[in-house]
Every structure is written in C-alpha cells, then in structure tokens.
Short mmCIF file of C-alpha atoms in Angstrom, two decimals:
data_model
loop_
_atom_site.label_atom_id
_atom_site.label_comp_id
_atom_site.label_asym_id
_atom_site.label_seq_id
_atom_site.Cartn_x
_atom_site.Cartn_y
_atom_site.Cartn_z
CA MET A 42 2.14 -2.33 -5.23
CA SER A 43 2.76 -4.87 -2.49
CA GLU A 44 3.39 -2.21 0.13
CA THR A 45 1.01 -2.47 3.01
CA THR A 46 1.62 0.92 4.59
CA ALA A 47 0.14 3.88 2.78
CA THR A 48 2.53 6.67 1.84
CA LEU A 49 2.24 9.99 3.62
CA TYR A 50 0.68 11.39 0.43
CA GLU A 51 -2.00 8.68 0.48
CA GLN A 52 -2.60 9.05 4.21
CA LEU A 53 -3.26 12.73 3.71
CA GLY A 54 -5.74 12.02 0.93
CA GLY A 55 -3.67 12.19 -2.25
CA GLU A 56 -4.46 14.73 -4.93
CA ALA A 57 -7.78 15.68 -3.35
CA ALA A 58 -5.92 16.75 -0.23
CA VAL A 59 -3.48 18.81 -2.26
CA ASN A 60 -6.39 20.52 -4.01
CA ALA A 61 -8.08 21.29 -0.70
CA ALA A 62 -4.86 22.60 0.80
CA VAL A 63 -3.56 24.75 -2.05
CA ASP A 64 -6.22 27.47 -1.85
CA ILE A 65 -6.04 27.75 1.93
CA PHE A 66 -2.25 27.71 1.91
CA TYR A 67 -1.87 30.25 -0.89
CA ARG A 68 -4.39 32.60 0.78
CA LYS A 69 -2.39 32.38 3.99
CA VAL A 70 0.87 33.08 2.20
CA LEU A 71 -0.55 36.08 0.32
CA SER A 72 -2.07 37.51 3.51
CA ASP A 73 1.09 36.99 5.54
CA HIS A 74 2.75 40.41 5.83
CA ARG A 75 6.10 38.76 6.62
CA ILE A 76 6.35 37.19 3.17
CA ASN A 77 3.72 38.47 0.77
CA ARG A 78 6.05 41.04 -0.78
CA PHE A 79 7.89 38.16 -2.45
CA PHE A 80 4.73 37.55 -4.47
CA ASP A 81 4.04 41.15 -5.49
CA ASN A 82 4.72 40.67 -9.18
CA THR A 83 3.75 37.05 -9.69
CA ASP A 84 1.22 35.67 -12.09
CA MET A 85 -1.31 34.14 -9.71
CA ASP A 86 -2.34 31.23 -11.92
CA LYS A 87 1.23 30.11 -12.45
CA GLN A 88 2.07 30.62 -8.81
CA ALA A 89 -0.94 28.57 -7.70
CA ALA A 90 0.24 25.75 -9.97
CA LYS A 91 3.68 26.00 -8.33
CA GLN A 92 2.09 25.91 -4.88
CA LYS A 93 0.30 22.76 -5.95
CA SER A 94 3.57 21.17 -7.06
CA PHE A 95 5.19 22.28 -3.81
CA LEU A 96 2.42 20.74 -1.70
CA THR A 97 2.56 17.51 -3.70
CA MET A 98 6.26 17.35 -2.90
CA ALA A 99 5.80 18.34 0.76
CA PHE A 100 3.14 15.64 1.15
CA GLY A 101 5.66 13.10 -0.11
CA GLY A 102 3.68 12.52 -3.31
CA PRO A 103 4.91 11.98 -6.85
CA ASN A 104 7.03 14.92 -7.92
CA ASN A 105 9.97 16.00 -10.00
CA TYR A 106 11.60 17.93 -7.19
CA SER A 107 15.19 18.71 -7.90
CA GLY A 108 17.38 20.73 -5.58
CA ALA A 109 18.89 22.54 -8.55
CA ASP A 110 15.46 23.75 -9.73
CA MET A 111 14.60 24.93 -6.22
CA ARG A 112 17.85 26.89 -6.06
CA GLN A 113 17.32 28.44 -9.47
CA ALA A 114 13.72 29.39 -8.75
CA HIS A 115 14.55 31.23 -5.54
CA ALA A 116 18.04 32.61 -6.25
CA HIS A 117 16.79 36.04 -7.35
CA LEU A 118 14.66 36.32 -4.19
CA VAL A 119 17.70 35.58 -2.04
CA LYS A 120 19.88 38.09 -3.89
CA LYS A 121 17.49 40.93 -4.56
CA LEU A 122 14.87 40.73 -1.82
CA GLY A 123 16.86 39.14 0.99
CA LEU A 124 14.95 35.87 1.32
CA ASP A 125 16.25 34.25 4.51
CA ASP A 126 15.52 31.72 7.27
CA SER A 127 12.83 33.88 8.87
CA HIS A 128 10.82 33.84 5.62
CA PHE A 129 11.32 30.13 5.19
CA ASP A 130 10.05 29.62 8.74
CA ALA A 131 6.97 31.72 7.96
CA VAL A 132 6.10 29.53 4.98
CA VAL A 133 6.49 26.35 7.04
CA GLU A 134 4.29 27.92 9.71
CA ASP A 135 1.59 28.81 7.14
CA LEU A 136 1.78 25.27 5.80
CA ALA A 137 1.29 23.78 9.28
CA ALA A 138 -1.62 26.15 9.96
CA THR A 139 -3.22 25.06 6.67
CA LEU A 140 -3.03 21.41 7.64
CA GLN A 141 -4.37 22.14 11.12
CA GLU A 142 -7.31 23.89 9.51
CA LEU A 143 -7.92 20.70 7.53
CA ASN A 144 -7.83 18.63 10.74
CA VAL A 145 -4.72 16.70 9.77
CA PRO A 146 -3.25 14.83 12.78
CA GLN A 147 -0.17 16.51 14.29
CA GLU A 148 2.02 13.50 13.60
CA LEU A 149 1.40 13.80 9.83
CA ILE A 150 1.90 17.56 9.98
CA ASN A 151 5.31 16.91 11.52
CA GLN A 152 6.20 14.58 8.65
CA VAL A 153 5.14 17.19 6.09
CA ALA A 154 7.16 19.86 7.90
CA ALA A 155 10.21 17.59 7.86
CA ILE A 156 9.97 17.14 4.08
CA ALA A 157 9.59 20.90 3.60
CA GLU A 158 12.54 21.42 5.93
CA SER A 159 14.71 19.23 3.69
CA THR A 160 14.52 21.90 0.96
CA ARG A 161 15.71 24.77 3.18
CA ASN A 162 19.33 24.92 1.99
CA ASP A 163 18.35 24.65 -1.66
CA VAL A 164 15.72 27.38 -1.37
CA LEU A 165 18.11 29.69 0.48
CA ASP A 166 20.91 28.93 -1.98
CA ARG A 167 23.61 27.76 0.39
CA MET B 417 -5.39 -4.02 -28.45
CA SER B 418 -5.83 -0.31 -28.17
CA LEU B 419 -3.47 1.52 -30.44
CA TYR B 420 -4.67 4.95 -31.43
CA LYS B 421 -3.37 7.32 -34.03
CA LEU B 422 -2.37 10.78 -32.87
CA SER B 423 -2.06 13.56 -35.41
CA VAL B 424 0.23 16.13 -33.83
CA ASN B 425 0.93 19.24 -35.87
CA ASP B 426 2.11 17.69 -39.18
CA ARG B 427 2.92 14.22 -37.91
CA ASP B 428 1.02 11.01 -37.28
CA ILE B 429 2.23 8.89 -34.41
CA ILE B 430 0.87 5.90 -32.54
CA CYS B 431 -0.16 6.07 -28.90
CA GLU B 432 0.30 2.66 -27.37
CA SER B 433 -1.94 0.96 -24.86
CA GLY B 434 -1.54 2.44 -21.37
CA GLU B 435 0.51 5.33 -22.69
CA THR B 436 -0.40 8.99 -22.26
CA VAL B 437 -0.39 11.50 -25.08
CA LEU B 438 2.60 13.16 -23.40
CA ASP B 439 4.58 9.92 -23.23
CA ALA B 440 3.80 9.09 -26.86
CA CYS B 441 4.94 12.56 -28.01
CA LEU B 442 8.13 12.43 -25.98
CA ARG B 443 8.89 8.91 -27.26
CA GLU B 444 8.58 10.27 -30.80
CA ASN B 445 10.79 13.26 -29.95
CA ILE B 446 7.99 15.74 -30.45
CA ASP B 447 8.89 18.90 -28.61
CA ILE B 448 6.15 19.40 -26.05
CA PRO B 449 6.53 21.41 -22.85
CA TYR B 450 5.90 19.49 -19.64
CA GLY B 451 6.73 19.57 -15.95
CA CYS B 452 5.21 17.50 -13.18
CA ARG B 453 3.54 14.74 -15.28
CA GLN B 454 0.83 14.70 -12.62
CA GLY B 455 -1.66 17.22 -13.92
CA ALA B 456 -0.52 19.82 -11.42
CA CYS B 457 1.66 22.27 -13.29
CA GLN B 458 -0.46 22.39 -16.47
CA SER B 459 2.66 22.95 -18.61
CA CYS B 460 1.62 20.25 -21.08
CA MET B 461 -1.75 21.77 -21.97
CA VAL B 462 -2.66 21.05 -25.58
CA ARG B 463 -5.86 21.26 -27.59
CA SER B 464 -7.97 18.59 -29.25
CA LEU B 465 -8.92 19.53 -32.81
CA GLN B 466 -11.55 16.79 -33.26
CA GLY B 467 -14.12 17.10 -30.54
CA PRO B 468 -13.83 16.80 -26.78
CA PRO B 469 -10.89 14.90 -25.23
CA PRO B 470 -11.39 12.31 -22.45
CA LEU B 471 -12.96 14.07 -19.45
CA ALA B 472 -10.25 12.91 -17.04
CA ALA B 473 -7.62 14.73 -19.10
CA GLN B 474 -9.29 18.09 -18.36
CA ASP B 475 -9.07 17.75 -14.60
CA GLY B 476 -8.42 21.09 -12.91
CA LEU B 477 -8.71 23.23 -16.05
CA LYS B 478 -10.82 26.35 -16.20
CA GLU B 479 -14.29 25.81 -17.62
CA VAL B 480 -13.58 28.00 -20.65
CA LEU B 481 -10.43 25.99 -21.41
CA ARG B 482 -12.43 22.75 -21.19
CA HIS B 483 -15.04 24.32 -23.40
CA GLN B 484 -12.36 24.94 -26.06
CA ASN B 485 -11.20 21.29 -25.82
CA HIS B 486 -7.91 22.02 -24.11
CA PHE B 487 -6.53 19.15 -22.06
CA LEU B 488 -3.42 17.99 -20.22
CA ALA B 489 -1.32 15.63 -22.32
CA CYS B 490 0.08 13.95 -19.19
CA LEU B 491 -3.40 12.91 -18.02
CA CYS B 492 -4.73 11.84 -21.41
CA TYR B 493 -5.15 8.15 -22.28
CA PRO B 494 -6.75 8.29 -25.74
CA GLN B 495 -10.04 6.46 -26.26
CA GLN B 496 -10.03 7.01 -30.02
CA ASP B 497 -7.79 8.52 -32.69
CA MET B 498 -7.03 12.13 -31.88
CA ALA B 499 -5.81 15.22 -33.67
CA ILE B 500 -4.12 17.66 -31.35
CA SER B 501 -2.45 21.02 -31.58
CA ILE B 502 0.57 21.86 -29.46
CA SER B 503 1.25 25.33 -30.82
CA PRO B 504 -1.40 28.03 -30.90
CA PRO B 505 -3.44 27.80 -34.13
CA ALA B 506 -2.62 30.00 -37.09
CA GLU B 507 -4.73 33.12 -37.27
CA PHE B 508 -7.41 33.41 -39.92
CA PHE B 509 -8.75 36.74 -41.03
CA THR B 510 -12.05 37.65 -42.58
CA GLU B 511 -13.02 40.86 -44.33
CA ALA B 512 -15.29 43.43 -42.71
CA THR B 513 -16.73 46.82 -43.66
CA VAL B 514 -17.10 49.80 -41.34
CA ILE B 515 -20.83 50.56 -41.04
CA GLU B 516 -20.88 52.96 -38.10
CA LYS B 517 -18.65 55.33 -36.14
CA THR B 518 -19.95 57.01 -32.99
CA LEU B 519 -18.13 58.84 -30.21
CA LEU B 520 -19.02 57.44 -26.78
CA ASN B 521 -17.03 60.14 -24.99
CA ALA B 522 -14.23 62.52 -25.91
CA GLU B 523 -11.67 59.74 -26.29
CA THR B 524 -13.63 56.57 -27.03
CA LEU B 525 -14.97 55.63 -30.43
CA GLN B 526 -17.57 52.96 -31.01
CA LEU B 527 -16.71 51.26 -34.28
CA THR B 528 -19.18 48.83 -35.82
CA LEU B 529 -18.17 46.42 -38.54
CA GLN B 530 -20.24 44.22 -40.82
CA CYS B 531 -18.31 40.97 -41.34
CA LYS B 532 -18.37 39.08 -44.60
CA ASP B 533 -18.58 35.74 -42.79
CA THR B 534 -20.60 34.84 -39.74
CA MET B 535 -18.34 35.01 -36.70
CA ASP B 536 -18.48 32.36 -34.00
CA TYR B 537 -17.45 34.16 -30.85
CA TYR B 538 -18.43 34.54 -27.21
CA ALA B 539 -19.19 37.88 -25.60
CA GLY B 540 -16.00 39.07 -23.90
CA GLN B 541 -13.57 37.64 -26.45
CA PHE B 542 -11.32 39.84 -28.54
CA VAL B 543 -10.14 39.91 -32.15
CA ASN B 544 -7.22 41.48 -33.95
CA LEU B 545 -8.19 44.25 -36.34
CA LYS B 546 -5.76 44.65 -39.23
CA ARG B 547 -5.60 47.50 -41.70
CA ALA B 548 -4.29 47.21 -45.26
CA ASP B 549 -0.62 47.83 -44.42
CA GLY B 550 -0.64 45.02 -41.85
CA LEU B 551 -0.73 47.14 -38.67
CA SER B 552 -2.98 45.32 -36.23
CA ARG B 553 -4.28 45.73 -32.68
CA SER B 554 -6.44 43.66 -30.35
CA TYR B 555 -9.90 44.92 -29.43
CA SER B 556 -12.61 43.32 -27.34
CA ILE B 557 -15.99 42.59 -28.88
CA ALA B 558 -18.59 44.85 -27.29
CA ASN B 559 -21.75 43.03 -28.30
CA ASN B 560 -23.29 39.67 -27.49
CA ARG B 561 -23.51 36.57 -29.68
CA LEU B 562 -26.83 37.54 -31.24
CA HIS B 563 -25.16 39.79 -33.78
CA ALA B 564 -22.91 37.22 -35.38
CA ASN B 565 -22.20 39.27 -38.52
CA LYS B 566 -21.90 42.62 -36.82
CA LEU B 567 -19.15 43.38 -34.35
CA SER B 568 -18.67 46.56 -32.39
CA PHE B 569 -15.59 47.78 -30.54
CA HIS B 570 -14.74 50.61 -28.18
CA ILE B 571 -11.53 52.18 -29.40
CA ARG B 572 -9.86 54.52 -26.99
CA ARG B 573 -7.64 57.14 -28.56
CA LEU B 574 -4.14 56.77 -27.14
CA ALA B 575 -1.48 59.47 -27.31
CA GLY B 576 0.74 58.39 -30.18
CA GLY B 577 -1.37 55.27 -30.73
CA ARG B 578 -0.85 54.49 -34.40
CA PHE B 579 -3.93 52.35 -34.82
CA SER B 580 -6.29 54.21 -32.52
CA GLU B 581 -5.39 57.66 -33.89
CA TRP B 582 -5.93 56.35 -37.39
CA ALA B 583 -9.25 54.71 -36.48
CA HIS B 584 -10.48 57.92 -34.85
CA GLN B 585 -9.35 60.31 -37.56
CA GLU B 586 -8.96 58.58 -40.88
CA LEU B 587 -11.06 55.44 -40.93
CA ASN B 588 -14.44 56.06 -42.57
CA VAL B 589 -17.76 54.33 -42.98
CA GLY B 590 -17.48 52.06 -46.02
CA ASP B 591 -13.77 51.31 -45.48
CA LYS B 592 -12.57 47.72 -45.17
CA LEU B 593 -10.64 46.02 -42.37
CA GLU B 594 -9.48 42.48 -41.69
CA VAL B 595 -10.83 40.76 -38.57
CA SER B 596 -9.11 37.76 -36.96
CA ASP B 597 -10.65 34.70 -35.32
CA PRO B 598 -12.03 35.50 -31.87
CA GLN B 599 -9.56 34.83 -29.07
CA GLY B 600 -9.31 34.92 -25.30
CA LEU B 601 -10.78 33.11 -22.33
CA CYS B 602 -12.55 35.96 -20.55
CA TYR B 603 -16.08 35.11 -21.61
CA TYR B 604 -19.48 34.02 -20.36
CA LEU B 605 -20.78 30.46 -20.53
CA PRO B 606 -24.42 29.84 -19.61
CA THR B 607 -23.56 27.23 -16.98
CA SER B 608 -23.79 27.64 -13.19
CA GLN B 609 -26.57 30.15 -13.66
CA GLU B 610 -27.08 30.50 -9.90
CA ASN B 611 -23.57 31.85 -9.34
CA ASN B 612 -23.18 35.54 -8.73
CA LEU B 613 -21.13 37.43 -11.28
CA LEU B 614 -18.80 40.32 -10.59
CA LEU B 615 -17.47 42.38 -13.49
CA ILE B 616 -14.86 45.10 -12.98
CA GLY B 617 -13.28 47.24 -15.65
CA THR B 618 -11.93 50.69 -16.36
CA GLY B 619 -12.27 52.91 -19.42
CA SER B 620 -12.93 51.09 -22.68
CA ALA B 621 -12.91 47.77 -20.81
CA LEU B 622 -16.64 48.37 -20.50
CA ALA B 623 -16.85 46.90 -24.01
CA PRO B 624 -16.27 43.21 -23.20
CA LEU B 625 -18.02 43.53 -19.84
CA ALA B 626 -21.17 45.03 -21.36
CA GLY B 627 -21.12 42.20 -23.90
CA ILE B 628 -20.89 39.63 -21.10
CA VAL B 629 -23.70 41.30 -19.11
CA SER B 630 -25.91 41.34 -22.17
CA GLU B 631 -25.12 37.69 -22.90
CA ALA B 632 -25.82 36.64 -19.28
CA LEU B 633 -29.12 38.53 -19.17
CA HIS B 634 -30.08 37.07 -22.53
CA HIS B 635 -29.57 33.58 -21.11
CA GLY B 636 -31.68 34.46 -18.05
CA HIS B 637 -28.78 34.25 -15.62
CA LYS B 638 -30.28 33.70 -12.15
CA GLY B 639 -27.52 34.88 -9.81
CA ALA B 640 -26.79 38.53 -9.09
CA ILE B 641 -24.72 40.39 -11.69
CA HIS B 642 -22.63 43.30 -10.40
CA LEU B 643 -20.86 45.61 -12.82
CA PHE B 644 -18.33 48.21 -11.61
CA HIS B 645 -17.06 50.57 -14.29
CA GLY B 646 -14.34 52.99 -13.31
CA SER B 647 -12.51 55.99 -14.64
CA ARG B 648 -10.48 58.80 -13.16
CA GLU B 649 -13.08 61.45 -13.91
CA MET B 650 -16.69 61.63 -15.04
CA ASP B 651 -15.83 62.34 -18.67
CA GLY B 652 -14.01 58.98 -18.90
CA LEU B 653 -17.25 57.10 -18.20
CA TYR B 654 -19.88 56.38 -20.84
CA TRP B 655 -23.13 54.42 -21.29
CA LEU B 656 -24.29 55.50 -17.82
CA GLU B 657 -27.91 55.80 -18.93
CA GLU B 658 -27.83 52.59 -20.93
CA MET B 659 -26.50 50.65 -17.95
CA GLN B 660 -28.89 52.33 -15.50
CA ASP B 661 -31.81 51.48 -17.79
CA LEU B 662 -30.66 47.88 -17.93
CA ALA B 663 -30.43 47.80 -14.13
CA SER B 664 -33.98 49.09 -13.73
CA GLN B 665 -35.18 46.48 -16.23
CA TYR B 666 -33.43 43.49 -14.61
CA PRO B 667 -33.63 43.29 -10.80
CA ASN B 668 -30.57 41.01 -10.56
CA PHE B 669 -28.33 43.42 -12.49
CA HIS B 670 -26.51 46.05 -10.44
CA TYR B 671 -24.42 48.79 -11.97
CA THR B 672 -21.96 51.04 -10.13
CA PRO B 673 -20.03 53.71 -12.02
CA CYS B 674 -16.94 54.83 -10.07
CA ILE B 675 -14.56 57.76 -10.34
CA SER B 676 -11.27 57.95 -8.47
CA ARG B 677 -10.76 61.73 -8.63
CA GLY B 678 -12.88 64.77 -7.88
CA ASP B 679 -16.40 64.88 -6.49
CA ALA B 680 -18.71 62.04 -7.41
CA PRO B 681 -22.25 63.07 -8.34
CA ASP B 682 -25.30 61.19 -7.05
CA GLY B 683 -25.37 57.58 -8.21
CA VAL B 684 -21.61 57.48 -8.82
CA ALA B 685 -19.22 55.93 -6.28
CA LYS B 686 -16.00 57.63 -5.24
CA GLY B 687 -12.90 55.44 -5.48
CA ARG B 688 -11.20 52.98 -7.77
CA ALA B 689 -13.64 50.46 -9.24
CA ASN B 690 -11.88 47.44 -7.74
CA ASP B 691 -11.68 48.97 -4.26
CA VAL B 692 -15.32 50.05 -4.34
CA ALA B 693 -16.35 46.54 -5.42
CA MET B 694 -14.31 44.83 -2.68
CA THR B 695 -15.76 47.12 -0.02
CA LEU B 696 -19.34 46.52 -1.12
CA LEU B 697 -18.86 42.77 -1.67
CA PRO B 698 -16.62 41.46 1.10
CA SER B 699 -17.25 37.76 0.44
CA LEU B 700 -16.75 36.39 -3.08
CA LYS B 701 -16.90 32.69 -2.27
CA GLY B 702 -18.58 30.93 -5.19
CA TRP B 703 -18.61 34.05 -7.39
CA ARG B 704 -17.46 34.17 -11.00
CA LEU B 705 -15.37 37.20 -11.90
CA TYR B 706 -14.55 39.05 -15.08
CA LEU B 707 -11.74 41.62 -14.90
CA CYS B 708 -10.70 43.75 -17.84
CA GLY B 709 -8.49 46.77 -18.24
CA HIS B 710 -5.06 48.02 -17.21
CA PRO B 711 -2.71 45.11 -16.39
CA ASP B 712 -1.84 46.49 -12.93
CA MET B 713 -5.49 46.88 -12.01
CA VAL B 714 -6.26 43.38 -13.27
CA ARG B 715 -3.39 41.84 -11.33
CA GLN B 716 -4.22 43.66 -8.12
CA THR B 717 -7.93 42.87 -8.38
CA LYS B 718 -7.26 39.22 -9.06
CA ARG B 719 -5.36 39.04 -5.81
CA GLN B 720 -8.00 41.02 -3.89
CA ALA B 721 -10.74 38.76 -5.23
CA PHE B 722 -8.83 35.60 -4.34
CA LEU B 723 -8.25 36.88 -0.81
CA HIS B 724 -11.96 37.70 -0.60
CA GLY B 725 -12.72 34.04 -1.22
CA ALA B 726 -13.05 33.65 -5.01
CA ALA B 727 -11.52 30.47 -6.47
CA LEU B 728 -8.74 31.14 -8.96
CA GLN B 729 -10.43 29.11 -11.64
CA ASP B 730 -13.51 31.32 -11.40
CA ILE B 731 -11.52 34.49 -12.09
CA HIS B 732 -11.43 35.41 -15.77
CA ALA B 733 -9.20 38.25 -16.77
CA ASP B 734 -8.23 40.13 -19.88
CA ALA B 735 -5.40 42.61 -19.31
CA PHE B 736 -5.31 45.41 -21.88
CA HIS B 737 -1.67 45.78 -22.81
CA VAL B 738 -1.13 48.84 -24.94
CA ALA B 739 1.56 49.58 -27.48
CA SER B 740 1.75 53.25 -26.53
CA ALA B 741 1.18 55.49 -23.53
CA THR B 742 -2.44 56.04 -22.51
CA LEU B 743 -3.92 59.50 -22.32
CA ASP B 744 -4.02 59.18 -18.54
#
C-alpha cells in the first residue's frame, strides 16, 4: 500500500481497461484469418471470460497465471492444429492493435507485450 | 462486528468481517468451483435464495442472471445473513392436462396444457415435460406470461424421437403430463425498452421467439423488433399469416420468413435465416439478441452477431439439442 508508483495494471486503468479491451481484442482475434480457426468450436462466453483473464494477466494485474495451466490449455492446439510461433505473433499483434485503438501510450503497450511474450514457451509447450 | 450467517446447501457457516462468500466457503471446506478470484472467470457463480445479493457481487453478469439473483462468490461481501445455492436447484414438477392438439405444419404439433398450479415463467424459457414412465424432454414455452395456467409448446416430430412420436400419435386431449419448473436464460425482460431486438430461429424454435415477441409488444417495447424464422423449405414454416398480421398491427415489429432451398415466393427471403438477418442488419451495436434452434446455427450466429457489434452479454441463446436425428 505504500508503493508510490502505480502498477502497469493501474496505469492502464485497472478492470475498466480490461473490460474495454476484451471486446475489441476478441473481435480482432475472431476476425483474424491467421488464427480464427483455433476458435472454431469454442463456447464464446467461456472464451471471452478466458480472454478477460488473459488480458488481466498481460496488463500485469492480479491473476492466477500458472505456466502449467497455460501449457495444458494449449497443448491440444499445438498437437492437433499446429499452433506455432507465427500464431503467437498474430495474437500479440492483435493485442497491440487493440491497445493502440484505445490510445494507450506505446511505452505501456511495450510492457504489455513483454508480459505476453513471457508466456510464449508455455503456450507453445516447449 | 459484522459476522453473517451463510446457509450453503445443508450447512450453516459464518462469514467473517472482510471475508468474501468464496473465502468463507473454502475455509469451511465447502466444495465450490472458482478460478481467478477477481470476478473475471465467473467460475464461482452461485445463487442467492433469499432476495437479491449485494449489487457489487453481480458485476459483469448477464441481466437475466442478475434477475435470477445469481452472483459471484468471490466478489460478495455479505451485508446480511444469506442463503445460497451452489448446485442447481432440484426440479419440481406440477401436473397438467392436455387441452388442445393442433398441427401447425406436417411435422410440428402445437400442444396446449392446462397446469394445476399457476406457473411463474418468462416468455422464452423452457420446461421439461415428463410422461408417466419418466421419459422427459425439454420444450420451450410458446406463449407469453399472460397465460400463467396455460402453456403451449411446438413439438416437432423427429425420426425415432421417442417423446415426440408419442406426443404426435398417442397423446390425447384429457391426458395428464408432468411439467417442471421453468428454466433457461433466453427470455425477455422489460428493461432497456429503446434497444432494438433481433430474434433468429429455425423450425420449432419459433415457439420461444413468438413468445418473446408477444411479451415485448405487450410491454410496449419501443425499439425495433426483427424476427427471422427459417426453414429449408416452405412447408417447414408456419404462422406466416399470424406473424404478418402482427407486423401490420405494430409498426416496430418486422417479420422475415426465410427458406434456404428452392424458390422463395413473394414476401419470403431466400437464404439461411442468420445470413439473411446479418445481411439486412449489418450493425448490431446496442442490440439485444435471441437465438434459438440447432446448436450449430446458434453457435455460428452468436459469432456473426458479435462480429457485427453486439455485446456478448446482450446475446441470449437457447440451443435445441435433440436426443435423436431430426427429419432434416
């Protein structure tokens, strides 16, 4: 409580920012022909909740992120649908575009991208 | 000094000051699903059995879920004693008598029941109908709330469908059935009356949608109401005149029957109902949607609607899962 610098999550606007970003981000992901096939059979409500958890984590907010969960959640996509670096890059790109649309300063976008980047090996199961 | 009693399923526990319902349950080893503890994942959704929960605990939930007193245990700091349910409530059945059987088209039967007890339901919800040997199936209520003792259903005859074949061929006026509590979240609430409504369904999914339209018009809904009813061919549609009459009576109600095969006569659109709707209504920002019918159609339309600008929490869907193959 004595910290004077706001966390990245707070600087971005906390939960309100996550709420604003999740719709834009998820629309981008579902419209992105490079990656939308990974979402062909998903339940949209559940997936949107996952996107919200993902953004909370990427914004450096409170989360229960565990590398093991991330691995488990994506393992079948790696094995069966060939999820690879190019798809991961596309998601990071869509995330950056979402934040640009919300007029987030580039420096904060870079921080968000770095947090997302830290999950790459877990997501791609290596 | 703010200790509140929580009645959870069959147990009474104490929720301490500054503790959430989730924390109190976990401390008492009550098995409750949870994930993020931040109100994001909605895994810990439970239901208050004694009136509305604290408003803050319903943050982000669909309006119909709030309306049924669902809330997120991880966001809930009790302000009074609470009784909550973690598991879905046990089903109660009431007795009903068949008072009418009419064929709407070659394969769809309208069945009307007179219930022994007054039913508290919302147009668009469904019930389970159970016959004497226990076989039961879910059917949507086709009428609005005004007929609380009378319920009607559109029962499509399915190839090899044990319940539907029986209802079509053997069930008679005067026979008795058991009717469950109304269920489901795909229903109309008379709030946000300025919002436009879009309803899309195929085949017998017209039942809940017609109920919702009737309910909305009854409440004087102010926004536009667009109904798209689809079938493969003309003989799969029904209530064309009834819906057209309603549309001429209410200027804000628009009805578009659609067929996906063969030539479409005047006044009928060619194409699948969801595709026709998305072409005619390219921007769905701020709209409320009701989607009923085949699970694939519902899933695809949900996605189309979201990409056309509708918010996920404004999309209400009821996928008709069937126990046997359809006639299609």
